[in-house]
Amino acid sequence: MRAMVLERIGEPLKAVDLPLPEPLAGEIRLRVEACAVCRTDLHVVDGDLPRPKLPLVPGHEIVGIIEAVGRGVDPRIGRRVGVPWLGHTCQHCFYCRSGAENLCDDPLFTGYTRDGGFATDVIADADYAFDLDPDGDPVALAPLLCAGLIGWRSLKRTGDGRKIGIYGFGAAAHIIAQICVWQGRQVCAFTRPGDKAAQRFALDLGAHWAGGSDEPPPEPLDAAIIFAPVGNLVPSALKAVRKGGRVVCGGIHMSDIPAMPYAVLWGERELVSVANLTRRDGREFFAIAAEAGVKTHTLVYPLDEANRALADLRAGRLSGAAVLVP
């Protein structure tokens, strides 16, 4: 198999040939059709997330075909599945037993603490792989495995709010904006100041308003989601929501939140975070994405150009999602 491997934090990925792995009990092996590139991959490669498995094959938005199964696994050879960030949970800690497996005390994460999908083949836990549309486009499906799933969990945390602000209009935002519009919600998109292309993209997807993150919305928001990993956006979003409104931080990593006056939070405004996902989120989301007719906007890169895809994401040169294809 061919893989793009992170050997040391901060270094470019290296293209290497590895032995084809065999699945153990409870595992499956996929032939990777596509793997989207997520901002969390940047956090792993750049060392923002501590103690990754090294050497490591990144990538956790994987679409592939089952080619081999381990002992005890339903023989689903030939079926298309998706592998997300949450790759395994212990099933016996307090959080797993209480229905919050996303907070498991002893999890494994795809492309972080176990090898991921920047490769031609990947091993995954069979219980944490989602069945996908066998007639779907693998490239279009790949961003749904994290940008879509985390976006959906973040959107659920906004409750019944009708006026939703989205800060950072990238892969997750462009998916969730479509679902908001389908649900009849009003979307205000906040981009990097001066990023007119991203603002036009948001408006083309049905956003009610689009502007820079340094601008106020046209009227107070019911809730806001922050996808950009920028702590300075937290006070801005809190100021943008009405009294009783909620700000949801959707990223796994964010720069430090600056000191702010208590008045910014006062008025029963809430600040919450989203951590990982559950398999229930996946079952909900894929059904809703299909019903809503979500269309992902993608830019395809060959597997060996994973470093270029990461660089383009880091520099903010993407609208939609980058996807690697072996």
Coordinates of C-alpha atoms in Angstrom, one line a residue:
M1 CA 0.0 0.0 0.0
R2 CA 1.0 3.6 -0.6
A3 CA 0.7 6.1 2.3
M4 CA 1.5 9.7 3.2
V5 CA 3.2 9.5 6.5
L6 CA 4.0 12.0 9.3
E7 CA 7.3 11.0 10.8
R8 CA 7.9 14.2 12.9
I9 CA 5.7 17.0 14.0
G10 CA 6.1 20.1 11.8
E11 CA 7.7 18.2 8.9
P12 CA 6.1 17.5 5.5
L13 CA 4.4 14.1 5.0
K14 CA 6.5 11.5 3.2
A15 CA 5.2 9.2 0.5
V16 CA 6.1 5.6 1.5
D17 CA 5.2 2.1 0.5
L18 CA 4.0 -0.1 3.4
P19 CA 3.0 -3.8 3.8
L20 CA -0.7 -4.3 3.2
P21 CA -2.2 -4.7 6.7
E22 CA -4.5 -7.5 7.7
P23 CA -7.6 -6.7 9.8
L24 CA -7.8 -8.2 13.3
A25 CA -10.9 -9.2 15.2
G26 CA -13.6 -6.6 14.9
E27 CA -11.8 -4.7 12.1
I28 CA -12.2 -4.2 8.4
R29 CA -9.7 -3.2 5.7
L30 CA -10.8 -0.6 3.1
R31 CA -9.5 0.3 -0.3
V32 CA -9.6 4.0 0.0
E33 CA -11.6 5.8 -2.7
A34 CA -11.3 9.3 -1.3
C35 CA -10.2 11.1 1.9
A36 CA -11.1 14.7 2.6
V37 CA -8.6 17.0 4.3
C38 CA -9.7 18.6 7.5
R39 CA -8.4 21.5 9.6
T40 CA -7.9 18.9 12.3
D41 CA -5.3 17.3 10.1
L42 CA -3.5 20.6 10.2
H43 CA -3.7 20.6 14.0
V44 CA -2.2 17.1 14.1
V45 CA 0.6 17.8 11.6
D46 CA 1.5 21.2 13.1
G47 CA 1.6 19.8 16.7
D48 CA -1.4 21.7 18.1
L49 CA -2.9 18.4 19.3
P50 CA -0.6 16.6 21.8
R51 CA 0.8 13.0 21.6
P52 CA -0.2 11.8 18.1
K53 CA 0.8 8.3 17.2
L54 CA 4.1 8.6 15.3
P55 CA 4.8 7.6 12.6
L56 CA 1.2 8.4 11.5
V57 CA -0.9 8.3 8.5
P58 CA -3.3 11.3 8.9
G59 CA -6.8 11.6 7.5
H60 CA -10.2 10.9 9.0
E61 CA -12.8 11.7 6.4
I62 CA -12.5 8.3 4.6
V63 CA -14.6 6.8 1.9
G64 CA -13.7 3.3 0.8
I65 CA -14.7 -0.2 -0.2
I66 CA -14.4 -3.1 2.2
E67 CA -11.9 -5.6 0.9
A68 CA -11.2 -7.8 4.0
V69 CA -12.7 -8.4 7.4
G70 CA -11.4 -9.7 10.7
R71 CA -12.9 -12.3 12.9
G72 CA -16.4 -11.6 14.2
V73 CA -17.2 -9.1 11.5
D74 CA -20.2 -9.3 9.2
P75 CA -18.7 -10.2 5.8
R76 CA -19.6 -6.9 4.0
I77 CA -17.0 -7.4 1.3
G78 CA -17.6 -4.9 -1.5
R79 CA -19.7 -2.5 0.5
R80 CA -18.9 1.3 0.6
V81 CA -18.4 2.7 4.0
G82 CA -17.2 5.9 5.6
V83 CA -14.7 6.2 8.5
P84 CA -14.9 9.3 10.7
W85 CA -12.7 10.9 13.4
L86 CA -14.0 8.8 16.2
G87 CA -12.5 5.4 15.5
H88 CA -13.1 3.4 18.6
T89 CA -14.5 3.8 22.2
C90 CA -14.1 1.7 25.3
Q91 CA -17.8 1.1 25.8
H92 CA -17.4 0.8 29.6
C93 CA -16.5 4.2 31.0
F94 CA -19.1 6.5 32.5
Y95 CA -19.5 8.5 29.2
C96 CA -19.9 5.4 27.0
R97 CA -22.5 3.9 29.3
S98 CA -24.5 7.2 29.5
G99 CA -24.8 7.7 25.8
A100 CA -22.0 10.2 25.4
E101 CA -19.4 8.1 23.6
N102 CA -18.0 11.2 22.1
L103 CA -16.5 12.0 25.5
C104 CA -15.1 8.5 26.1
D105 CA -12.1 8.3 28.5
D106 CA -10.2 5.8 26.3
P107 CA -11.0 6.5 22.7
L108 CA -9.0 6.1 19.4
F109 CA -9.1 8.8 16.8
T110 CA -8.7 8.1 13.1
G111 CA -5.7 9.8 11.7
Y112 CA -4.4 10.9 15.1
T113 CA -4.0 7.9 17.5
R114 CA -4.6 5.3 14.8
D115 CA -3.6 5.4 11.1
G116 CA -6.0 7.2 8.8
G117 CA -6.9 7.6 5.2
F118 CA -4.1 9.5 3.5
A119 CA -3.3 6.2 1.9
T120 CA -4.5 3.6 -0.6
D121 CA -5.7 1.2 2.1
V122 CA -6.7 1.6 5.8
I123 CA -7.8 -0.5 8.8
A124 CA -10.8 0.6 10.7
D125 CA -13.0 -0.7 13.6
A126 CA -16.1 -2.2 11.9
D127 CA -18.5 -0.8 14.5
Y128 CA -17.4 2.8 13.7
A129 CA -17.8 2.7 10.0
F130 CA -20.9 4.1 8.4
D131 CA -22.7 2.5 5.4
L132 CA -22.7 5.0 2.5
D133 CA -24.6 5.3 -0.7
P134 CA -23.2 2.7 -3.1
D135 CA -24.1 4.9 -6.0
G136 CA -22.7 8.1 -4.5
D137 CA -19.6 10.0 -5.6
P138 CA -16.8 9.1 -3.1
V139 CA -15.2 12.6 -3.5
A140 CA -18.5 14.3 -2.7
L141 CA -19.2 12.0 0.2
A142 CA -15.8 12.4 1.9
P143 CA -16.3 15.8 3.5
L144 CA -19.4 14.6 5.2
L145 CA -17.4 12.3 7.4
C146 CA -16.1 15.1 9.6
A147 CA -17.0 18.6 8.3
G148 CA -20.5 17.4 8.0
L149 CA -20.7 15.4 11.2
I150 CA -19.1 17.9 13.4
G151 CA -21.1 20.7 11.7
W152 CA -24.3 18.7 12.4
R153 CA -23.5 18.2 16.1
S154 CA -22.7 21.9 16.4
L155 CA -25.9 22.9 14.7
K156 CA -27.9 20.7 17.1
R157 CA -26.3 22.6 20.0
T158 CA -27.9 25.8 18.7
G159 CA -31.3 24.5 19.6
D160 CA -34.3 26.0 17.8
G161 CA -32.6 29.3 16.9
R162 CA -33.8 30.7 13.6
K163 CA -31.0 33.3 13.0
I164 CA -27.7 31.5 12.9
G165 CA -24.3 33.0 12.5
I166 CA -21.4 30.9 11.2
Y167 CA -17.8 32.1 11.8
G168 CA -15.3 30.6 9.4
F169 CA -16.8 29.7 6.1
G170 CA -14.9 26.6 5.1
A171 CA -15.8 22.9 4.7
A172 CA -18.1 22.5 7.7
A173 CA -19.8 25.8 7.2
H174 CA -20.6 25.3 3.5
I175 CA -22.4 22.0 4.4
I176 CA -24.2 23.2 7.5
A177 CA -25.3 26.4 5.8
Q178 CA -27.2 24.3 3.2
I179 CA -29.0 22.4 6.0
C180 CA -29.9 25.6 7.8
V181 CA -31.4 27.0 4.6
W182 CA -33.3 23.7 4.0
Q183 CA -34.6 23.9 7.6
G184 CA -35.8 27.5 7.0
R185 CA -33.2 29.1 9.2
Q186 CA -31.5 32.4 8.3
V187 CA -27.7 32.2 7.9
C188 CA -25.3 35.0 8.5
A189 CA -21.8 34.0 7.3
F190 CA -18.7 35.6 8.8
T191 CA -15.4 35.2 6.8
R192 CA -11.9 36.6 7.1
P193 CA -12.2 40.4 6.7
G194 CA -12.0 41.3 3.1
D195 CA -12.6 37.7 1.8
K196 CA -15.1 38.6 -0.9
A197 CA -14.8 35.3 -2.6
A198 CA -15.9 33.4 0.5
Q199 CA -18.7 35.9 1.1
R200 CA -20.0 35.4 -2.5
F201 CA -19.7 31.6 -2.0
A202 CA -21.9 31.9 1.2
L203 CA -24.5 34.0 -0.5
D204 CA -24.6 31.6 -3.5
L205 CA -25.4 28.8 -1.0
G206 CA -28.4 30.8 0.4
A207 CA -26.9 32.8 3.2
H208 CA -29.0 35.8 4.2
W209 CA -26.0 38.0 4.8
A210 CA -22.2 37.6 4.5
G211 CA -19.5 39.9 5.8
G212 CA -16.2 40.0 7.6
S213 CA -15.8 38.6 11.2
D214 CA -15.0 42.2 12.2
E215 CA -18.5 43.3 11.2
P216 CA -21.7 43.1 13.2
P217 CA -24.7 41.1 11.8
P218 CA -27.6 43.1 10.4
E219 CA -29.6 42.1 13.5
P220 CA -28.9 40.1 16.7
L221 CA -28.5 36.4 16.2
D222 CA -30.2 33.6 18.1
A223 CA -27.1 31.5 18.0
A224 CA -23.6 31.3 16.4
I225 CA -21.2 28.5 15.5
I226 CA -17.5 29.2 15.4
F227 CA -15.6 26.8 13.0
A228 CA -12.5 29.0 12.7
P229 CA -9.9 28.0 15.3
V230 CA -9.6 31.7 16.4
G231 CA -10.2 32.5 20.1
N232 CA -10.6 36.2 19.3
L233 CA -13.9 35.3 17.6
V234 CA -15.5 34.2 20.9
P235 CA -16.2 37.8 22.2
S236 CA -17.3 38.9 18.8
A237 CA -19.8 36.1 18.5
L238 CA -21.1 36.7 22.0
K239 CA -21.7 40.3 21.2
A240 CA -23.5 39.2 18.0
V241 CA -26.1 37.0 19.7
R242 CA -29.1 38.3 21.6
K243 CA -29.7 37.9 25.3
G244 CA -30.3 34.2 25.9
G245 CA -28.4 33.3 22.8
R246 CA -25.7 30.6 22.5
V247 CA -22.3 30.5 20.9
V248 CA -21.1 27.0 19.9
C249 CA -17.3 26.3 19.4
G250 CA -17.2 23.6 16.8
G251 CA -13.4 23.0 16.5
I252 CA -11.2 20.5 18.4
H253 CA -8.5 23.2 18.8
M254 CA -8.7 27.0 19.2
S255 CA -6.3 29.7 20.0
D256 CA -6.6 31.2 23.4
I257 CA -9.8 33.1 24.2
P258 CA -8.9 36.7 25.2
A259 CA -10.0 38.3 28.4
M260 CA -13.3 40.0 28.0
P261 CA -15.8 42.0 30.1
Y262 CA -18.4 40.0 31.9
A263 CA -21.0 42.2 30.2
V264 CA -20.2 40.4 26.9
L265 CA -21.5 37.1 28.5
W266 CA -24.1 38.5 30.7
G267 CA -27.8 38.3 29.7
E268 CA -27.9 34.5 30.0
R269 CA -25.8 34.1 26.9
E270 CA -24.1 30.7 26.8
L271 CA -20.7 29.5 25.5
V272 CA -20.4 25.8 24.8
S273 CA -18.0 23.5 22.9
V274 CA -18.6 20.4 20.8
A275 CA -16.3 17.4 21.2
N276 CA -16.0 14.7 18.5
L277 CA -19.2 12.9 17.5
T278 CA -21.3 9.9 18.2
R279 CA -22.5 7.2 15.9
R280 CA -26.0 8.4 16.5
D281 CA -24.9 11.8 15.0
G282 CA -23.8 9.9 11.9
R283 CA -27.1 8.0 11.5
E284 CA -29.0 11.3 11.8
F285 CA -26.8 13.4 9.7
F286 CA -26.5 11.1 6.6
A287 CA -30.3 10.8 6.4
I288 CA -30.8 14.5 6.7
A289 CA -28.0 15.4 4.3
A290 CA -29.6 13.1 1.7
E291 CA -33.1 14.6 2.3
A292 CA -31.7 18.2 2.2
G293 CA -29.9 17.5 -1.0
V294 CA -26.5 18.7 0.4
K295 CA -23.9 19.3 -2.3
T296 CA -20.3 19.4 -1.3
H297 CA -17.9 21.7 -3.1
T298 CA -14.5 20.0 -3.5
L299 CA -11.1 20.4 -5.0
V300 CA -9.4 17.1 -5.8
Y301 CA -5.7 16.4 -5.2
P302 CA -3.7 13.2 -6.0
L303 CA -2.6 11.4 -2.8
D304 CA 1.0 12.2 -3.4
E305 CA 0.1 15.9 -3.2
A306 CA -1.3 15.8 0.3
N307 CA 1.3 18.4 1.4
R308 CA 0.0 20.9 -1.2
A309 CA -3.6 20.3 0.0
L310 CA -2.6 20.9 3.6
A311 CA -0.7 24.1 2.6
D312 CA -3.7 25.4 0.6
L313 CA -5.9 24.8 3.6
R314 CA -3.5 26.4 6.0
A315 CA -3.3 29.5 3.7
G316 CA -7.0 29.8 3.3
R317 CA -7.0 29.2 -0.4
L318 CA -9.9 26.8 -0.4
S319 CA -13.6 27.3 -0.9
G320 CA -15.3 24.1 0.2
A321 CA -13.1 21.0 0.9
A322 CA -9.9 19.5 -0.4
V323 CA -10.1 15.7 -1.1
L324 CA -7.3 13.3 -1.7
V325 CA -7.7 10.5 -4.3
P326 CA -5.3 7.6 -4.5

